[in-house]
Every structure is written in structure tokens, then in C-alpha cells.
PDB file of C-alpha atoms in Angstrom:
ATOM      1  CA  UNK D   1      78.313  87.667  82.082  1.00 68.00           C
ATOM      2  CA  UNK D   2      77.226  84.213  81.087  1.00 83.00           C
ATOM      3  CA  UNK D   3      79.733  81.376  81.449  1.00 88.00           C
ATOM      4  CA  UNK D   4      81.063  79.083  78.552  1.00 88.00           C
ATOM      5  CA  UNK D   5      78.715  76.513  79.719  1.00 87.00           C
ATOM      6  CA  UNK D   6      75.798  78.569  79.618  1.00 88.00           C
ATOM      7  CA  UNK D   7      76.418  80.107  76.284  1.00 87.00           C
ATOM      8  CA  UNK D   8      76.647  76.508  74.779  1.00 86.00           C
ATOM      9  CA  UNK D   9      73.621  75.562  76.281  1.00 85.00           C
ATOM     10  CA  UNK D  10      71.907  78.520  74.628  1.00 85.00           C
ATOM     11  CA  UNK D  11      73.393  77.485  71.554  1.00 83.00           C
ATOM     12  CA  UNK D  12      72.199  73.848  71.728  1.00 83.00           C
ATOM     13  CA  UNK D  13      68.556  75.010  72.232  1.00 82.00           C
ATOM     14  CA  UNK D  14      68.790  77.986  69.641  1.00 83.00           C
ATOM     15  CA  UNK D  15      67.246  77.664  66.299  1.00 85.00           C
ATOM     16  CA  UNK D  16      69.165  77.620  62.933  1.00 85.00           C
ATOM     17  CA  UNK D  17      69.152  81.561  62.394  1.00 87.00           C
ATOM     18  CA  UNK D  18      70.193  82.381  65.889  1.00 87.00           C
ATOM     19  CA  UNK D  19      72.842  79.832  65.964  1.00 85.00           C
ATOM     20  CA  UNK D  20      74.205  81.358  62.703  1.00 86.00           C
ATOM     21  CA  UNK D  21      73.994  84.832  64.614  1.00 89.00           C
ATOM     22  CA  UNK D  22      75.998  83.241  67.680  1.00 86.00           C
ATOM     23  CA  UNK D  23      78.727  81.864  65.525  1.00 86.00           C
ATOM     24  CA  UNK D  24      79.329  85.340  63.818  1.00 85.00           C
ATOM     25  CA  UNK D  25      79.046  87.020  67.323  1.00 89.00           C
ATOM     26  CA  UNK D  26      82.553  88.199  68.758  1.00 89.00           C
ATOM     27  CA  UNK D  27      81.137  88.089  72.250  1.00 89.00           C
ATOM     28  CA  UNK D  28      80.306  84.279  71.776  1.00 88.00           C
ATOM     29  CA  UNK D  29      83.705  83.745  70.276  1.00 87.00           C
ATOM     30  CA  UNK D  30      85.500  85.249  73.066  1.00 89.00           C
ATOM     31  CA  UNK D  31      83.278  83.335  75.782  1.00 88.00           C
ATOM     32  CA  UNK D  32      83.412  79.766  74.222  1.00 85.00           C
ATOM     33  CA  UNK D  33      86.828  80.195  72.565  1.00 89.00           C
ATOM     34  CA  UNK D  34      87.607  79.852  68.733  1.00 86.00           C
ATOM     35  CA  UNK D  35      88.475  76.353  68.964  1.00 86.00           C
ATOM     36  CA  UNK D  36      85.036  75.578  69.983  1.00 85.00           C
ATOM     37  CA  UNK D  37      83.540  77.737  67.365  1.00 85.00           C
ATOM     38  CA  UNK D  38      85.549  75.848  64.726  1.00 84.00           C
ATOM     39  CA  UNK D  39      83.939  72.549  66.096  1.00 84.00           C
ATOM     40  CA  UNK D  40      80.462  74.073  66.070  1.00 80.00           C
ATOM     41  CA  UNK D  41      81.122  75.285  62.164  1.00 80.00           C
ATOM     42  CA  UNK D  42      82.157  71.814  61.297  1.00 78.00           C
ATOM     43  CA  UNK D  43      79.246  69.829  63.098  1.00 78.00           C
ATOM     44  CA  UNK D  44      75.805  69.875  61.908  1.00 72.00           C
ATOM     45  CA  UNK D  45      74.676  69.762  65.542  1.00 71.00           C
ATOM     46  CA  UNK D  46      76.110  70.240  68.989  1.00 75.00           C
ATOM     47  CA  UNK D  47      75.414  66.716  69.975  1.00 70.00           C
ATOM     48  CA  UNK D  48      78.020  65.651  67.405  1.00 63.00           C
ATOM     49  CA  UNK D  49      80.941  67.215  69.691  1.00 70.00           C
ATOM     50  CA  UNK D  50      81.842  66.771  73.334  1.00 74.00           C
ATOM     51  CA  UNK D  51      81.836  70.229  74.175  1.00 79.00           C
ATOM     52  CA  UNK D  52      78.646  70.254  76.433  1.00 80.00           C
ATOM     53  CA  UNK D  53      79.674  67.064  78.254  1.00 81.00           C
ATOM     54  CA  UNK D  54      83.203  68.334  78.947  1.00 84.00           C
ATOM     55  CA  UNK D  55      81.519  71.535  80.343  1.00 85.00           C
ATOM     56  CA  UNK D  56      79.432  69.855  82.644  1.00 87.00           C
ATOM     57  CA  UNK D  57      82.073  67.667  84.374  1.00 89.00           C
ATOM     58  CA  UNK D  58      84.137  70.894  84.587  1.00 91.00           C
ATOM     59  CA  UNK D  59      81.130  72.679  86.365  1.00 92.00           C
ATOM     60  CA  UNK D  60      80.791  69.742  88.813  1.00 93.00           C
ATOM     61  CA  UNK D  61      84.484  69.861  89.663  1.00 94.00           C
ATOM     62  CA  UNK D  62      84.097  73.566  89.970  1.00 94.00           C
ATOM     63  CA  UNK D  63      81.461  73.109  92.536  1.00 95.00           C
ATOM     64  CA  UNK D  64      83.527  70.573  94.493  1.00 96.00           C
ATOM     65  CA  UNK D  65      86.578  72.903  94.765  1.00 95.00           C
ATOM     66  CA  UNK D  66      85.282  75.317  97.661  1.00 94.00           C
ATOM     67  CA  UNK D  67      84.931  72.148 100.093  1.00 95.00           C
ATOM     68  CA  UNK D  68      87.919  70.482  99.383  1.00 96.00           C
ATOM     69  CA  UNK D  69      89.344  69.698 102.686  1.00 96.00           C
ATOM     70  CA  UNK D  70      90.311  65.874 103.629  1.00 97.00           C
ATOM     71  CA  UNK D  71      91.692  65.114 100.166  1.00 96.00           C
ATOM     72  CA  UNK D  72      94.373  67.709 100.825  1.00 96.00           C
ATOM     73  CA  UNK D  73      95.096  66.420 103.971  1.00 97.00           C
ATOM     74  CA  UNK D  74      95.280  62.509 103.908  1.00 98.00           C
ATOM     75  CA  UNK D  75      97.049  60.140 101.455  1.00 96.00           C
ATOM     76  CA  UNK D  76      94.677  59.244  98.723  1.00 97.00           C
ATOM     77  CA  UNK D  77      95.142  55.551  97.437  1.00 96.00           C
ATOM     78  CA  UNK D  78      94.135  54.813  93.854  1.00 95.00           C
ATOM     79  CA  UNK D  79      92.642  51.428  93.444  1.00 95.00           C
ATOM     80  CA  UNK D  80      90.642  49.423  90.888  1.00 94.00           C
ATOM     81  CA  UNK D  81      89.370  46.920  93.567  1.00 94.00           C
ATOM     82  CA  UNK D  82      86.369  47.009  95.742  1.00 93.00           C
ATOM     83  CA  UNK D  83      88.316  46.583  98.798  1.00 94.00           C
ATOM     84  CA  UNK D  84      91.948  47.251 100.048  1.00 95.00           C
ATOM     85  CA  UNK D  85      94.012  45.747 102.781  1.00 93.00           C
ATOM     86  CA  UNK D  86      96.743  47.957 104.569  1.00 92.00           C
ATOM     87  CA  UNK D  87      99.302  46.310 106.540  1.00 89.00           C
ATOM     88  CA  UNK D  88     100.403  48.762 109.361  1.00 88.00           C
ATOM     89  CA  UNK D  89     103.422  48.477 111.992  1.00 81.00           C
ATOM     90  CA  UNK D  90     104.013  50.458 115.144  1.00 77.00           C
ATOM     91  CA  UNK D  91     106.144  53.937 115.704  1.00 78.00           C
ATOM     92  CA  UNK D  92     108.968  54.433 117.655  1.00 67.00           C
ATOM     93  CA  UNK D  93     111.296  51.393 116.370  1.00 73.00           C
ATOM     94  CA  UNK D  94     114.778  51.199 117.386  1.00 78.00           C
ATOM     95  CA  UNK D  95     118.119  49.486 115.823  1.00 81.00           C
ATOM     96  CA  UNK D  96     120.176  46.971 118.197  1.00 83.00           C
ATOM     97  CA  UNK D  97     123.839  47.296 119.000  1.00 88.00           C
ATOM     98  CA  UNK D  98     125.733  44.630 117.204  1.00 89.00           C
ATOM     99  CA  UNK D  99     129.370  43.365 118.085  1.00 89.00           C
ATOM    100  CA  UNK D 100     132.067  43.830 115.076  1.00 90.00           C
ATOM    101  CA  UNK D 101     131.844  40.761 113.151  1.00 86.00           C
ATOM    102  CA  UNK D 102     128.568  39.217 114.453  1.00 88.00           C
ATOM    103  CA  UNK D 103     125.413  38.549 112.411  1.00 89.00           C
ATOM    104  CA  UNK D 104     122.837  41.260 112.263  1.00 87.00           C
ATOM    105  CA  UNK D 105     119.477  39.916 113.902  1.00 82.00           C
ATOM    106  CA  UNK D 106     116.363  40.027 111.840  1.00 79.00           C
ATOM    107  CA  UNK D 107     114.034  42.724 113.453  1.00 76.00           C
ATOM    108  CA  UNK D 108     110.744  41.479 114.757  1.00 73.00           C
ATOM    109  CA  UNK D 109     107.789  43.765 114.868  1.00 73.00           C
ATOM    110  CA  UNK D 110     104.123  43.190 115.177  1.00 74.00           C
ATOM    111  CA  UNK D 111     101.925  43.996 112.274  1.00 83.00           C
ATOM    112  CA  UNK D 112      98.143  44.523 112.006  1.00 87.00           C
ATOM    113  CA  UNK D 113      95.825  44.892 109.115  1.00 92.00           C
ATOM    114  CA  UNK D 114      93.326  47.529 108.046  1.00 93.00           C
ATOM    115  CA  UNK D 115      90.682  46.575 105.613  1.00 95.00           C
ATOM    116  CA  UNK D 116      89.075  49.318 103.576  1.00 96.00           C
ATOM    117  CA  UNK D 117      85.793  48.706 101.860  1.00 96.00           C
ATOM    118  CA  UNK D 118      84.905  50.975  98.824  1.00 97.00           C
ATOM    119  CA  UNK D 119      81.140  52.381  98.864  1.00 97.00           C
ATOM    120  CA  UNK D 120      79.343  54.220  96.062  1.00 97.00           C
ATOM    121  CA  UNK D 121      77.804  57.671  96.596  1.00 97.00           C
ATOM    122  CA  UNK D 122      75.813  59.610  94.147  1.00 95.00           C
ATOM    123  CA  UNK D 123      73.597  62.554  93.746  1.00 93.00           C
ATOM    124  CA  UNK D 124      71.650  63.794  90.953  1.00 88.00           C
ATOM    125  CA  UNK D 125      71.180  67.511  90.200  1.00 86.00           C
ATOM    126  CA  UNK D 126      67.742  69.115  90.385  1.00 82.00           C
ATOM    127  CA  UNK D 127      67.117  69.601  86.568  1.00 83.00           C
ATOM    128  CA  UNK D 128      63.727  69.554  85.380  1.00 81.00           C
ATOM    129  CA  UNK D 129      62.279  69.758  81.872  1.00 80.00           C
ATOM    130  CA  UNK D 130      60.361  73.062  82.630  1.00 84.00           C
ATOM    131  CA  UNK D 131      64.066  74.359  83.425  1.00 84.00           C
ATOM    132  CA  UNK D 132      65.063  73.364  80.134  1.00 80.00           C
ATOM    133  CA  UNK D 133      62.071  74.536  78.199  1.00 81.00           C
ATOM    134  CA  UNK D 134      62.079  77.984  79.838  1.00 85.00           C
ATOM    135  CA  UNK D 135      65.933  78.360  79.106  1.00 82.00           C
ATOM    136  CA  UNK D 136      67.038  78.633  82.695  1.00 86.00           C
ATOM    137  CA  UNK D 137      70.692  77.777  82.161  1.00 86.00           C
ATOM    138  CA  UNK D 138      72.035  79.741  84.818  1.00 90.00           C
ATOM    139  CA  UNK D 139      69.894  77.637  87.345  1.00 90.00           C
ATOM    140  CA  UNK D 140      70.957  74.551  85.541  1.00 89.00           C
ATOM    141  CA  UNK D 141      74.571  75.378  85.868  1.00 90.00           C
ATOM    142  CA  UNK D 142      74.207  76.340  89.456  1.00 92.00           C
ATOM    143  CA  UNK D 143      72.356  72.864  90.304  1.00 91.00           C
ATOM    144  CA  UNK D 144      75.183  71.204  88.478  1.00 91.00           C
ATOM    145  CA  UNK D 145      77.948  72.858  90.510  1.00 94.00           C
ATOM    146  CA  UNK D 146      75.944  71.618  93.681  1.00 95.00           C
ATOM    147  CA  UNK D 147      76.164  68.269  92.711  1.00 94.00           C
ATOM    148  CA  UNK D 148      79.896  68.508  93.046  1.00 96.00           C
ATOM    149  CA  UNK D 149      79.793  70.325  96.239  1.00 96.00           C
ATOM    150  CA  UNK D 150      77.660  67.548  97.743  1.00 96.00           C
ATOM    151  CA  UNK D 151      79.950  64.790  96.656  1.00 97.00           C
ATOM    152  CA  UNK D 152      82.940  66.718  97.987  1.00 97.00           C
ATOM    153  CA  UNK D 153      80.895  67.340 101.429  1.00 97.00           C
ATOM    154  CA  UNK D 154      80.126  63.636 101.613  1.00 98.00           C
ATOM    155  CA  UNK D 155      84.019  62.639 101.273  1.00 98.00           C
ATOM    156  CA  UNK D 156      84.529  64.953 103.888  1.00 98.00           C
ATOM    157  CA  UNK D 157      81.728  63.955 106.327  1.00 98.00           C
ATOM    158  CA  UNK D 158      82.704  60.294 105.816  1.00 98.00           C
ATOM    159  CA  UNK D 159      86.194  60.940 106.885  1.00 98.00           C
ATOM    160  CA  UNK D 160      85.309  63.126 109.720  1.00 98.00           C
ATOM    161  CA  UNK D 161      83.174  60.348 111.172  1.00 98.00           C
ATOM    162  CA  UNK D 162      85.879  57.695 110.931  1.00 97.00           C
ATOM    163  CA  UNK D 163      88.159  60.173 112.868  1.00 98.00           C
ATOM    164  CA  UNK D 164      85.522  60.916 115.353  1.00 98.00           C
ATOM    165  CA  UNK D 165      84.540  57.450 116.267  1.00 97.00           C
ATOM    166  CA  UNK D 166      87.774  55.476 115.719  1.00 96.00           C
ATOM    167  CA  UNK D 167      90.602  57.710 116.636  1.00 96.00           C
ATOM    168  CA  UNK D 168      90.328  56.950 120.402  1.00 95.00           C
ATOM    169  CA  UNK D 169      93.674  55.814 120.973  1.00 96.00           C
ATOM    170  CA  UNK D 170      94.476  59.114 123.170  1.00 97.00           C
ATOM    171  CA  UNK D 171      91.837  60.489 125.630  1.00 97.00           C
ATOM    172  CA  UNK D 172      90.339  63.305 124.111  1.00 97.00           C
ATOM    173  CA  UNK D 173      91.532  67.016 125.438  1.00 97.00           C
ATOM    174  CA  UNK D 174      89.152  68.808 127.418  1.00 96.00           C
ATOM    175  CA  UNK D 175      89.927  72.670 127.165  1.00 95.00           C
ATOM    176  CA  UNK D 176      91.157  74.038 130.326  1.00 91.00           C
ATOM    177  CA  UNK D 177      89.246  77.201 129.875  1.00 91.00           C
ATOM    178  CA  UNK D 178      85.584  78.218 128.742  1.00 93.00           C
ATOM    179  CA  UNK D 179      86.643  77.475 125.125  1.00 94.00           C
ATOM    180  CA  UNK D 180      89.655  76.006 123.015  1.00 95.00           C
ATOM    181  CA  UNK D 181      92.675  77.942 123.129  1.00 93.00           C
ATOM    182  CA  UNK D 182      96.266  77.793 121.815  1.00 92.00           C
ATOM    183  CA  UNK D 183      97.266  76.138 125.157  1.00 93.00           C
ATOM    184  CA  UNK D 184      94.772  73.406 124.360  1.00 96.00           C
ATOM    185  CA  UNK D 185      96.329  72.906 120.718  1.00 95.00           C
ATOM    186  CA  UNK D 186      99.792  72.699 122.550  1.00 96.00           C
ATOM    187  CA  UNK D 187      98.438  69.812 125.006  1.00 97.00           C
ATOM    188  CA  UNK D 188      97.021  67.999 122.225  1.00 98.00           C
ATOM    189  CA  UNK D 189     100.385  68.040 120.131  1.00 98.00           C
ATOM    190  CA  UNK D 190     102.155  66.745 123.170  1.00 98.00           C
ATOM    191  CA  UNK D 191      99.895  63.991 123.499  1.00 98.00           C
ATOM    192  CA  UNK D 192     100.228  62.720 119.922  1.00 97.00           C
ATOM    193  CA  UNK D 193     104.137  63.084 120.161  1.00 96.00           C
ATOM    194  CA  UNK D 194     104.204  60.895 123.358  1.00 95.00           C
ATOM    195  CA  UNK D 195     102.818  58.164 120.997  1.00 94.00           C
ATOM    196  CA  UNK D 196     105.839  58.510 118.732  1.00 92.00           C
ATOM    197  CA  UNK D 197     103.773  60.464 116.079  1.00 95.00           C
ATOM    198  CA  UNK D 198     104.478  63.644 114.448  1.00 96.00           C
ATOM    199  CA  UNK D 199     101.418  65.925 114.304  1.00 97.00           C
ATOM    200  CA  UNK D 200     101.294  68.324 111.540  1.00 97.00           C
ATOM    201  CA  UNK D 201      97.692  69.100 110.871  1.00 97.00           C
ATOM    202  CA  UNK D 202      94.974  71.063 112.824  1.00 97.00           C
ATOM    203  CA  UNK D 203      91.337  70.681 111.757  1.00 98.00           C
ATOM    204  CA  UNK D 204      88.738  72.880 113.498  1.00 97.00           C
ATOM    205  CA  UNK D 205      84.899  73.340 113.388  1.00 97.00           C
ATOM    206  CA  UNK D 206      84.128  77.220 112.484  1.00 96.00           C
ATOM    207  CA  UNK D 207      83.162  77.698 116.069  1.00 96.00           C
ATOM    208  CA  UNK D 208      86.688  76.504 117.333  1.00 95.00           C
ATOM    209  CA  UNK D 209      88.081  78.595 114.715  1.00 92.00           C
ATOM    210  CA  UNK D 210      86.322  81.662 116.108  1.00 91.00           C
ATOM    211  CA  UNK D 211      87.654  81.076 119.294  1.00 92.00           C
ATOM    212  CA  UNK D 212      91.276  80.574 118.089  1.00 89.00           C
ATOM    213  CA  UNK D 213      90.938  83.948 116.167  1.00 84.00           C
ATOM    214  CA  UNK D 214      90.098  85.677 119.354  1.00 85.00           C
ATOM    215  CA  UNK D 215      93.051  84.048 121.018  1.00 81.00           C
ATOM    216  CA  UNK D 216      95.254  87.117 122.154  1.00 76.00           C
ATOM    217  CA  UNK D 217      98.339  84.676 121.062  1.00 72.00           C
ATOM    218  CA  UNK D 218      96.988  85.020 117.440  1.00 69.00           C
ATOM    219  CA  UNK D 219      95.325  88.426 117.495  1.00 64.00           C
ATOM    220  CA  UNK D 220      98.345  90.232 119.134  1.00 64.00           C
ATOM    221  CA  UNK D 221     100.871  88.681 116.749  1.00 59.00           C
ATOM    222  CA  UNK D 222      99.870  91.368 114.268  1.00 52.00           C
ATOM    223  CA  UNK D 223     101.739  93.900 116.224  1.00 47.00           C
ATOM    224  CA  UNK D 224     104.826  91.521 115.266  1.00 45.00           C
ATOM    225  CA  UNK D 225     104.055  91.831 111.715  1.00 49.00           C
ATOM    226  CA  UNK D 226     102.047  88.689 111.009  1.00 59.00           C
ATOM    227  CA  UNK D 227      98.578  90.204 109.865  1.00 63.00           C
ATOM    228  CA  UNK D 228      96.887  87.120 108.512  1.00 63.00           C
ATOM    229  CA  UNK D 229      94.530  86.582 111.816  1.00 61.00           C
ATOM    230  CA  UNK D 230      93.400  90.289 111.427  1.00 61.00           C
ATOM    231  CA  UNK D 231      93.516  91.118 108.013  1.00 66.00           C
ATOM    232  CA  UNK D 232      92.356  87.892 106.149  1.00 66.00           C
ATOM    233  CA  UNK D 233      90.455  86.082 109.033  1.00 64.00           C
ATOM    234  CA  UNK D 234      92.498  83.033 108.668  1.00 69.00           C
ATOM    235  CA  UNK D 235      94.728  80.875 111.222  1.00 72.00           C
ATOM    236  CA  UNK D 236      98.381  80.907 110.359  1.00 74.00           C
ATOM    237  CA  UNK D 237     100.356  77.841 110.610  1.00 82.00           C
ATOM    238  CA  UNK D 238      99.865  77.245 114.392  1.00 86.00           C
ATOM    239  CA  UNK D 239     102.569  75.623 116.543  1.00 90.00           C
ATOM    240  CA  UNK D 240     103.882  73.772 113.432  1.00 91.00           C
ATOM    241  CA  UNK D 241     100.522  72.604 112.436  1.00 94.00           C
ATOM    242  CA  UNK D 242      98.764  73.372 109.127  1.00 94.00           C
ATOM    243  CA  UNK D 243      95.208  74.747 109.889  1.00 94.00           C
ATOM    244  CA  UNK D 244      92.064  73.526 107.874  1.00 95.00           C
ATOM    245  CA  UNK D 245      88.469  74.306 108.863  1.00 95.00           C
ATOM    246  CA  UNK D 246      85.587  71.830 108.250  1.00 96.00           C
ATOM    247  CA  UNK D 247      81.847  72.720 108.850  1.00 94.00           C
ATOM    248  CA  UNK D 248      80.041  69.423 107.537  1.00 96.00           C
ATOM    249  CA  UNK D 249      77.699  67.697 110.016  1.00 95.00           C
ATOM    250  CA  UNK D 250      78.285  63.927 110.993  1.00 95.00           C
ATOM    251  CA  UNK D 251      75.113  61.720 110.165  1.00 94.00           C
ATOM    252  CA  UNK D 252      72.919  61.005 112.918  1.00 92.00           C
ATOM    253  CA  UNK D 253      73.616  57.262 112.854  1.00 93.00           C
ATOM    254  CA  UNK D 254      77.218  57.920 113.769  1.00 94.00           C
ATOM    255  CA  UNK D 255      76.737  59.021 117.428  1.00 94.00           C
ATOM    256  CA  UNK D 256      79.322  61.737 117.185  1.00 96.00           C
ATOM    257  CA  UNK D 257      78.897  65.413 116.726  1.00 97.00           C
ATOM    258  CA  UNK D 258      80.848  68.198 115.163  1.00 97.00           C
ATOM    259  CA  UNK D 259      79.699  71.456 116.664  1.00 96.00           C
ATOM    260  CA  UNK D 260      80.443  73.896 119.330  1.00 94.00           C
ATOM    261  CA  UNK D 261      78.056  72.408 121.920  1.00 94.00           C
ATOM    262  CA  UNK D 262      79.502  71.302 125.195  1.00 94.00           C
ATOM    263  CA  UNK D 263      77.860  67.759 125.749  1.00 94.00           C
ATOM    264  CA  UNK D 264      78.966  64.197 125.402  1.00 94.00           C
ATOM    265  CA  UNK D 265      80.467  62.896 122.209  1.00 95.00           C
ATOM    266  CA  UNK D 266      80.788  66.721 120.671  1.00 97.00           C
ATOM    267  CA  UNK D 267      84.097  67.605 119.086  1.00 97.00           C
ATOM    268  CA  UNK D 268      85.292  70.718 117.544  1.00 96.00           C
ATOM    269  CA  UNK D 269      88.997  70.168 116.960  1.00 97.00           C
ATOM    270  CA  UNK D 270      91.479  67.507 115.739  1.00 98.00           C
ATOM    271  CA  UNK D 271      95.269  67.527 115.994  1.00 98.00           C
ATOM    272  CA  UNK D 272      96.855  64.651 113.992  1.00 97.00           C
ATOM    273  CA  UNK D 273      99.708  63.134 112.002  1.00 97.00           C
ATOM    274  CA  UNK D 274      98.312  63.233 108.617  1.00 97.00           C
ATOM    275  CA  UNK D 275     100.293  60.409 107.132  1.00 95.00           C
ATOM    276  CA  UNK D 276      99.298  57.875 109.613  1.00 95.00           C
ATOM    277  CA  UNK D 277      96.127  58.658 110.699  1.00 96.00           C
ATOM    278  CA  UNK D 278      93.701  57.833 108.090  1.00 97.00           C
ATOM    279  CA  UNK D 279      93.807  57.003 104.320  1.00 97.00           C
ATOM    280  CA  UNK D 280      91.135  57.533 101.485  1.00 98.00           C
ATOM    281  CA  UNK D 281      90.889  54.714  99.083  1.00 98.00           C
ATOM    282  CA  UNK D 282      89.578  56.187  95.578  1.00 97.00           C
ATOM    283  CA  UNK D 283      88.056  53.580  93.199  1.00 97.00           C
ATOM    284  CA  UNK D 284      86.431  56.407  91.205  1.00 96.00           C
ATOM    285  CA  UNK D 285      86.717  60.074  91.785  1.00 96.00           C
ATOM    286  CA  UNK D 286      83.887  62.617  90.864  1.00 95.00           C
ATOM    287  CA  UNK D 287      82.306  61.255  87.590  1.00 91.00           C
ATOM    288  CA  UNK D 288      79.250  61.970  85.486  1.00 89.00           C
ATOM    289  CA  UNK D 289      77.050  59.202  84.215  1.00 82.00           C
ATOM    290  CA  UNK D 290      74.146  58.719  81.989  1.00 66.00           C
ATOM    291  CA  UNK D 291      74.988  61.858  79.960  1.00 62.00           C
ATOM    292  CA  UNK D 292      75.747  60.495  76.468  1.00 60.00           C
ATOM    293  CA  UNK D 293      73.326  62.903  74.374  1.00 59.00           C
ATOM    294  CA  UNK D 294      74.169  66.512  75.771  1.00 58.00           C
ATOM    295  CA  UNK D 295      70.841  67.610  74.990  1.00 60.00           C
ATOM    296  CA  UNK D 296      68.243  65.111  75.972  1.00 61.00           C
ATOM    297  CA  UNK D 297      70.125  63.419  78.739  1.00 60.00           C
ATOM    298  CA  UNK D 298      70.502  66.788  80.864  1.00 69.00           C
ATOM    299  CA  UNK D 299      67.386  65.728  83.174  1.00 71.00           C
ATOM    300  CA  UNK D 300      69.055  62.312  83.881  1.00 71.00           C
ATOM    301  CA  UNK D 301      72.537  63.308  84.877  1.00 82.00           C
ATOM    302  CA  UNK D 302      74.057  61.417  87.880  1.00 89.00           C
ATOM    303  CA  UNK D 303      77.333  62.512  89.773  1.00 92.00           C
ATOM    304  CA  UNK D 304      79.038  59.715  91.617  1.00 95.00           C
ATOM    305  CA  UNK D 305      82.028  58.726  93.460  1.00 96.00           C
ATOM    306  CA  UNK D 306      83.400  55.347  94.808  1.00 97.00           C
ATOM    307  CA  UNK D 307      85.758  55.531  97.802  1.00 98.00           C
ATOM    308  CA  UNK D 308      86.665  54.069 101.275  1.00 98.00           C
ATOM    309  CA  UNK D 309      88.117  55.539 104.252  1.00 98.00           C
ATOM    310  CA  UNK D 310      90.257  53.563 106.816  1.00 97.00           C
ATOM    311  CA  UNK D 311      91.991  54.594 110.129  1.00 97.00           C
ATOM    312  CA  UNK D 312      95.619  53.222 110.176  1.00 96.00           C
ATOM    313  CA  UNK D 313      96.492  54.201 113.856  1.00 95.00           C
ATOM    314  CA  UNK D 314      94.010  55.307 116.479  1.00 95.00           C
ATOM    315  CA  UNK D 315      96.507  57.093 118.423  1.00 96.00           C
ATOM    316  CA  UNK D 316      98.267  59.055 115.661  1.00 96.00           C
ATOM    317  CA  UNK D 317      95.766  61.930 116.367  1.00 98.00           C
ATOM    318  CA  UNK D 318      93.541  63.245 119.062  1.00 98.00           C
ATOM    319  CA  UNK D 319      90.186  64.903 119.334  1.00 98.00           C
ATOM    320  CA  UNK D 320      89.285  68.178 121.132  1.00 98.00           C
ATOM    321  CA  UNK D 321      86.010  68.161 123.048  1.00 97.00           C
ATOM    322  CA  UNK D 322      83.610  71.111 122.249  1.00 97.00           C
ATOM    323  CA  UNK D 323      83.038  73.697 125.103  1.00 91.00           C
TER     324      UNK D 323
END
């Protein structure tokens, strides 16, 4: 069944007689909605409405949805500037004993600054004039969704690169066995807690996720009533950590790798305190530009984001080496 977006495109490029037929069609009304049909009846042309523009941005968001990861893990700070400065302190502070009647001394703490620069990332869906002329609206819809997916993957990649290159306050965990296991996760948790942070998130590469799903500590727990690993193929909350799986590939320029290869600078796991490790500064979330005319501007659609990423504390998490 064609989506609302596809039906609206079909209407936009249809002749007058075909448009009348579509407006009287119950199937068309059911797909696009009664409100949209009323708007189309009142307008001489679909370009006089915002229906298509709204559907385009919805499709971009829809394409981004399956890839969402880091924006659900780390704090997202909205900004209207091109740069944001964060002032961060140290964990594990204590109060002083003060005799009765004495003045309370002012606590002294060392602070450091983290400057986060906002950068622009953009993509253009592969929509050609031939696609429009041939009414390949399902393919156009697919290409618009892919634009959202590319932007969300870029956000994931930029954050991952920052974590792998700058989160070096704790020596990376080298799995004791032939691959990652629950015992390695436990060691990573202890290392982060020793730095007075509270780890709450586990991020793994699909290769590491596969090894953990084979781990007897997870697989055999099904006999105790928790069947998620076997039935759904998902890792349940593990040792107090909320699990996420991320399959993006860092850029070649970063010098780090996110895979299952046993080599230098190759990682496939992260254990971290999500509130104190990284921050995402969002100037503009996913938006669509150069799309004022819903028909003529289809070929020139640009989807973009403007954001920056900063590491607040390089010892609030630890990397796990691939093996």
C-alpha cells in the first residue's frame, strides 16, 4: 500500500481529471486523511499547501529513527551559537568537619574548560528529473528516508570517534579470553567506579554483541525466566548497564577502528557514565532546506544538521579492545 507521501506526490503530478477522481476516492481519503483532502479541495494547486513539505521532513525523520543511538545516550544541549564552553569539575568531592560555632570555609575545587565547536553536516537525496518524470515516487520516498539515515549515522560516527580518540583517562580493557565476555564488562565497570564515576551504559559493536549473546551468563539465564537473549536476540540490562549496539564506521582520518579485528586501535566495546563522558551541542537538528516549491524543488532538497561534540571527562568511561 502506498504511503501518504507517495499518494500526495501522485496527486501533485496528476492531471485535473485524475485529481478529481483521487479526491473522490475513498482509498485516497483514507491514506492522506480527511483534513488533507479538504485542504486540497480548497486550494487550486497542491503548491498552495504545505502538505508535501511536511511529509518530506517526516520521511527524513522516519529514515533517521532506526539509527538513533548516541542522542539517546548522552545529554543534548541546545544552542544558538557556533561554539559552547563547558566548565567541568572533578568527582568524589567531600565536605569538611566544622566545629560548632565556627565559620564554614569556602570549598576550593579545580575547574577545567571544554570548548565545543559546532560544525555543519549535509546530504542531498539522489532524486533525478527522470525519477519524477517516470513517477518513481516510491524510490523518491526511499531516497529521502536515506538522507535522514545518513545524518543520524553521521551524528553517531562523530560521537563514537570522539569517544575512541579522547576517552583515554583509563587504560583500555583487554579481554582476558579469546573474545569479550561478561567478566570483561565487570572489570570495565570497576575501573570506571575507581575514578568515582557511575557507569550506566554499555555500547558494543555487533561483533561484541554476538559474543555476549553466546556468553553462558546470558544464554543460560533463560532457564531462570529471562528469555530476551534467546527469544529476541537482545542483550538485557547487564550488570546495571543499559546496552546499545552501534555499527557505524569511524573515518579513516580518525586513526581508530570500531570492529572485531584484533589489532592496535581497534575497539568493540565502551562502558561509560553517560552524564559525564560526552555532550552533544545541537545548533540545528535535522532540517530540510531549499524546498519552498513542493514540485519544482524536489531535485534540490538538502537535509542538514549543525552540531558539535565534546568530551567532558576522559576517565568517565573505558574502551574495550577488539579480540
